[in-house]
Amino acid sequence: MRSITKIQLFVLTILLSAIGVSAQDARLRFDNLTALEKNASEIVEVNVDGKLLQLAKRVLLKIKDEDAKKVGKAIEGLEGVYVRSFNFDNEIEYNMADVDAVRNQLNAPGWGKLAQVRSKKKNQKIDVYMMFAGEDISGLAVILSDKKQVALINVIGPIDIDTLVELSGKMNIPEISITKDGDPDQPDGN
């Protein structure tokens, strides 16, 4: 009887671990970036989650500015925003393998590459990935590396693309040109 209890406890532990892991699938591990930190002349680290993110949502939703309210609505379901940026005084003062270690995390199930830009002249790589939960976006990752800079961005939680498109070109949000069938602004051929 005692061995059954141990087996049940073991199975329960594995199941609970799996639940915790699935909630964190979109979270990239930025914990092994010490080599980048060591050589960088400037480091930016942003961690917005938990209570701070809830506070930002509440404030944005209460501001009288309609665009600010829309931003509050767009980030309503977000669980976290994490940014790491490293600037270097000299060209290629870091090992690309350190950046590729983060990039390799995006080969996990659920992640899909949205865009990839490569510039041999500037020695620049930009990768944009999205994680989907069914039809909904549950995470976003951007990795940028060039001769003197590495930037890693990870957004966790549902992202409302329709609201982002509506806000594009406002509040320093880059303009996004996406049209859907049946949009009133889209010519219908009549």
Short mmCIF file of C-alpha atoms in Angstrom, two decimals:
data_model
loop_
_atom_site.label_atom_id
_atom_site.label_comp_id
_atom_site.label_asym_id
_atom_site.label_seq_id
_atom_site.Cartn_x
_atom_site.Cartn_y
_atom_site.Cartn_z
CA MET A 1 0.00 0.00 0.00
CA ARG A 2 2.85 2.34 0.80
CA SER A 3 4.44 1.96 -2.67
CA ILE A 4 1.13 2.89 -4.31
CA THR A 5 1.08 6.13 -2.34
CA LYS A 6 4.63 6.93 -3.46
CA ILE A 7 3.72 6.20 -7.08
CA GLN A 8 0.61 8.38 -6.81
CA LEU A 9 2.66 11.18 -5.27
CA PHE A 10 5.25 10.83 -8.04
CA VAL A 11 2.56 10.98 -10.77
CA LEU A 12 0.89 13.97 -9.10
CA THR A 13 4.23 15.79 -8.92
CA ILE A 14 4.87 15.18 -12.62
CA LEU A 15 1.36 16.37 -13.54
CA LEU A 16 1.69 19.54 -11.48
CA SER A 17 5.11 20.19 -13.01
CA ALA A 18 3.64 19.82 -16.49
CA ILE A 19 0.90 22.32 -15.65
CA GLY A 20 3.50 24.81 -14.44
CA VAL A 21 5.63 24.28 -17.53
CA SER A 22 2.71 24.77 -19.93
CA ALA A 23 1.87 28.09 -18.29
CA GLN A 24 5.47 29.20 -18.85
CA ASP A 25 5.93 27.85 -22.40
CA ALA A 26 6.18 31.34 -23.87
CA ARG A 27 8.77 32.49 -21.31
CA LEU A 28 12.29 32.43 -22.68
CA ARG A 29 15.19 31.69 -20.36
CA PHE A 30 17.51 34.70 -20.20
CA ASP A 31 19.49 33.29 -17.27
CA ASN A 32 22.60 32.22 -19.23
CA LEU A 33 23.61 35.59 -20.64
CA THR A 34 26.60 36.23 -18.36
CA ALA A 35 29.07 36.18 -21.28
CA LEU A 36 27.08 38.94 -23.02
CA GLU A 37 26.87 40.91 -19.76
CA LYS A 38 30.61 40.60 -19.16
CA ASN A 39 31.60 42.21 -22.48
CA ALA A 40 28.77 44.74 -22.86
CA SER A 41 29.42 48.44 -22.27
CA GLU A 42 25.70 49.08 -21.69
CA ILE A 43 23.04 46.67 -20.44
CA VAL A 44 19.29 47.23 -20.27
CA GLU A 45 17.09 44.77 -18.38
CA VAL A 46 13.32 45.17 -18.22
CA ASN A 47 11.06 42.78 -16.28
CA VAL A 48 7.41 43.79 -16.17
CA ASP A 49 5.13 41.14 -14.72
CA GLY A 50 2.87 40.37 -11.81
CA LYS A 51 1.70 43.32 -9.75
CA LEU A 52 3.57 45.90 -11.83
CA LEU A 53 1.82 44.75 -15.01
CA GLN A 54 -1.56 44.74 -13.25
CA LEU A 55 -0.92 48.30 -12.05
CA ALA A 56 0.02 49.46 -15.56
CA LYS A 57 -3.17 47.92 -16.97
CA ARG A 58 -5.36 49.61 -14.33
CA VAL A 59 -3.72 53.01 -14.87
CA LEU A 60 -3.97 52.84 -18.66
CA LEU A 61 -7.63 51.81 -18.52
CA LYS A 62 -8.48 54.77 -16.24
CA ILE A 63 -6.70 57.50 -18.23
CA LYS A 64 -9.06 59.76 -20.16
CA ASP A 65 -7.01 59.45 -23.37
CA GLU A 66 -8.76 56.95 -25.66
CA ASP A 67 -5.50 55.66 -27.17
CA ALA A 68 -4.11 54.97 -23.68
CA LYS A 69 -7.28 53.02 -22.87
CA LYS A 70 -6.80 51.01 -26.06
CA VAL A 71 -3.23 50.19 -25.01
CA GLY A 72 -4.61 49.12 -21.63
CA LYS A 73 -7.10 46.88 -23.42
CA ALA A 74 -4.39 45.47 -25.70
CA ILE A 75 -2.18 44.46 -22.74
CA GLU A 76 -5.08 43.32 -20.57
CA GLY A 77 -4.22 39.62 -20.78
CA LEU A 78 -0.43 39.95 -20.76
CA GLU A 79 1.46 38.03 -18.12
CA GLY A 80 4.90 39.52 -18.67
CA VAL A 81 7.23 41.61 -20.81
CA TYR A 82 10.95 40.89 -20.62
CA VAL A 83 13.71 42.75 -22.45
CA ARG A 84 17.48 42.32 -22.47
CA SER A 85 19.64 44.69 -24.49
CA PHE A 86 23.43 44.64 -24.71
CA ASN A 87 25.51 47.33 -26.43
CA PHE A 88 29.19 46.81 -27.16
CA ASP A 89 31.97 49.33 -27.80
CA ASN A 90 33.66 47.22 -30.47
CA GLU A 91 32.27 45.20 -33.35
CA ILE A 92 31.49 41.53 -32.72
CA GLU A 93 32.56 41.70 -29.09
CA TYR A 94 30.31 38.77 -28.24
CA ASN A 95 29.96 35.13 -29.19
CA MET A 96 27.00 34.48 -31.53
CA ALA A 97 26.57 31.08 -29.81
CA ASP A 98 25.28 32.96 -26.73
CA VAL A 99 22.54 34.56 -28.84
CA ASP A 100 21.84 31.31 -30.67
CA ALA A 101 21.25 29.59 -27.32
CA VAL A 102 18.21 31.86 -26.84
CA ARG A 103 17.22 31.50 -30.51
CA ASN A 104 17.29 27.68 -30.14
CA GLN A 105 14.63 27.88 -27.41
CA LEU A 106 12.24 29.03 -30.13
CA ASN A 107 12.45 25.62 -31.80
CA ALA A 108 10.15 24.33 -29.05
CA PRO A 109 6.62 23.20 -29.98
CA GLY A 110 4.14 26.05 -30.33
CA TRP A 111 6.60 28.66 -31.57
CA GLY A 112 6.45 29.71 -35.22
CA LYS A 113 8.75 32.06 -37.09
CA LEU A 114 6.86 35.12 -38.32
CA ALA A 115 9.74 37.03 -39.90
CA GLN A 116 13.46 36.74 -40.49
CA VAL A 117 15.77 39.50 -41.74
CA ARG A 118 19.43 38.95 -42.59
CA SER A 119 21.82 41.70 -43.70
CA LYS A 120 25.32 40.54 -44.57
CA LYS A 121 26.46 44.14 -45.11
CA LYS A 122 25.40 45.19 -41.59
CA ASN A 123 26.04 41.74 -40.12
CA GLN A 124 22.50 41.93 -38.75
CA LYS A 125 19.98 39.23 -37.86
CA ILE A 126 16.39 39.87 -36.81
CA ASP A 127 13.99 37.05 -35.96
CA VAL A 128 10.35 37.45 -34.91
CA TYR A 129 8.50 34.46 -33.47
CA MET A 130 4.96 33.95 -32.19
CA MET A 131 3.56 31.24 -29.99
CA PHE A 132 -0.01 30.18 -30.55
CA ALA A 133 -2.54 28.60 -28.21
CA GLY A 134 -5.12 27.40 -30.72
CA GLU A 135 -5.97 30.44 -32.85
CA ASP A 136 -4.77 32.98 -30.27
CA ILE A 137 -1.30 34.45 -29.89
CA SER A 138 0.10 33.52 -26.48
CA GLY A 139 3.64 34.83 -26.83
CA LEU A 140 5.99 36.93 -28.91
CA ALA A 141 9.77 36.86 -29.16
CA VAL A 142 12.12 39.18 -31.05
CA ILE A 143 15.86 38.58 -31.33
CA LEU A 144 18.05 41.25 -32.90
CA SER A 145 21.80 41.04 -33.26
CA ASP A 146 24.21 43.20 -35.19
CA LYS A 147 27.88 44.20 -34.98
CA LYS A 148 27.56 46.15 -31.74
CA GLN A 149 24.18 45.23 -30.23
CA VAL A 150 22.05 42.31 -29.08
CA ALA A 151 18.39 42.79 -28.10
CA LEU A 152 16.06 40.08 -26.80
CA ILE A 153 12.34 40.75 -26.30
CA ASN A 154 9.82 38.29 -24.86
CA VAL A 155 6.11 39.08 -24.41
CA ILE A 156 3.99 36.48 -22.63
CA GLY A 157 0.21 36.26 -22.77
CA PRO A 158 -2.55 36.86 -25.29
CA ILE A 159 -1.84 39.68 -27.72
CA ASP A 160 -4.81 41.45 -29.31
CA ILE A 161 -3.63 42.03 -32.89
CA ASP A 162 -6.78 43.96 -33.88
CA THR A 163 -6.18 46.52 -31.12
CA LEU A 164 -2.48 46.80 -32.02
CA VAL A 165 -3.39 47.44 -35.66
CA GLU A 166 -5.86 50.12 -34.53
CA LEU A 167 -3.13 51.77 -32.43
CA SER A 168 -0.45 51.53 -35.10
CA GLY A 169 1.08 54.89 -35.94
CA LYS A 170 0.01 56.32 -32.55
CA MET A 171 1.82 56.56 -29.20
CA ASN A 172 5.17 55.55 -30.77
CA ILE A 173 3.74 52.23 -31.95
CA PRO A 174 5.03 51.51 -35.47
CA GLU A 175 2.42 51.56 -38.22
CA ILE A 176 1.05 48.13 -39.10
CA SER A 177 -0.76 47.66 -42.41
CA ILE A 178 -3.06 44.66 -42.09
CA THR A 179 -6.46 44.47 -43.74
CA LYS A 180 -9.14 41.85 -43.32
CA ASP A 181 -11.82 40.84 -45.79
CA GLY A 182 -14.87 43.02 -45.29
CA ASP A 183 -13.06 45.96 -43.68
CA PRO A 184 -14.95 49.19 -44.51
CA ASP A 185 -11.70 50.93 -45.57
CA GLN A 186 -10.81 48.16 -48.00
CA PRO A 187 -12.05 48.60 -51.58
CA ASP A 188 -14.60 45.94 -52.40
CA GLY A 189 -14.41 46.24 -56.17
CA ASN A 190 -17.88 47.84 -56.59
#
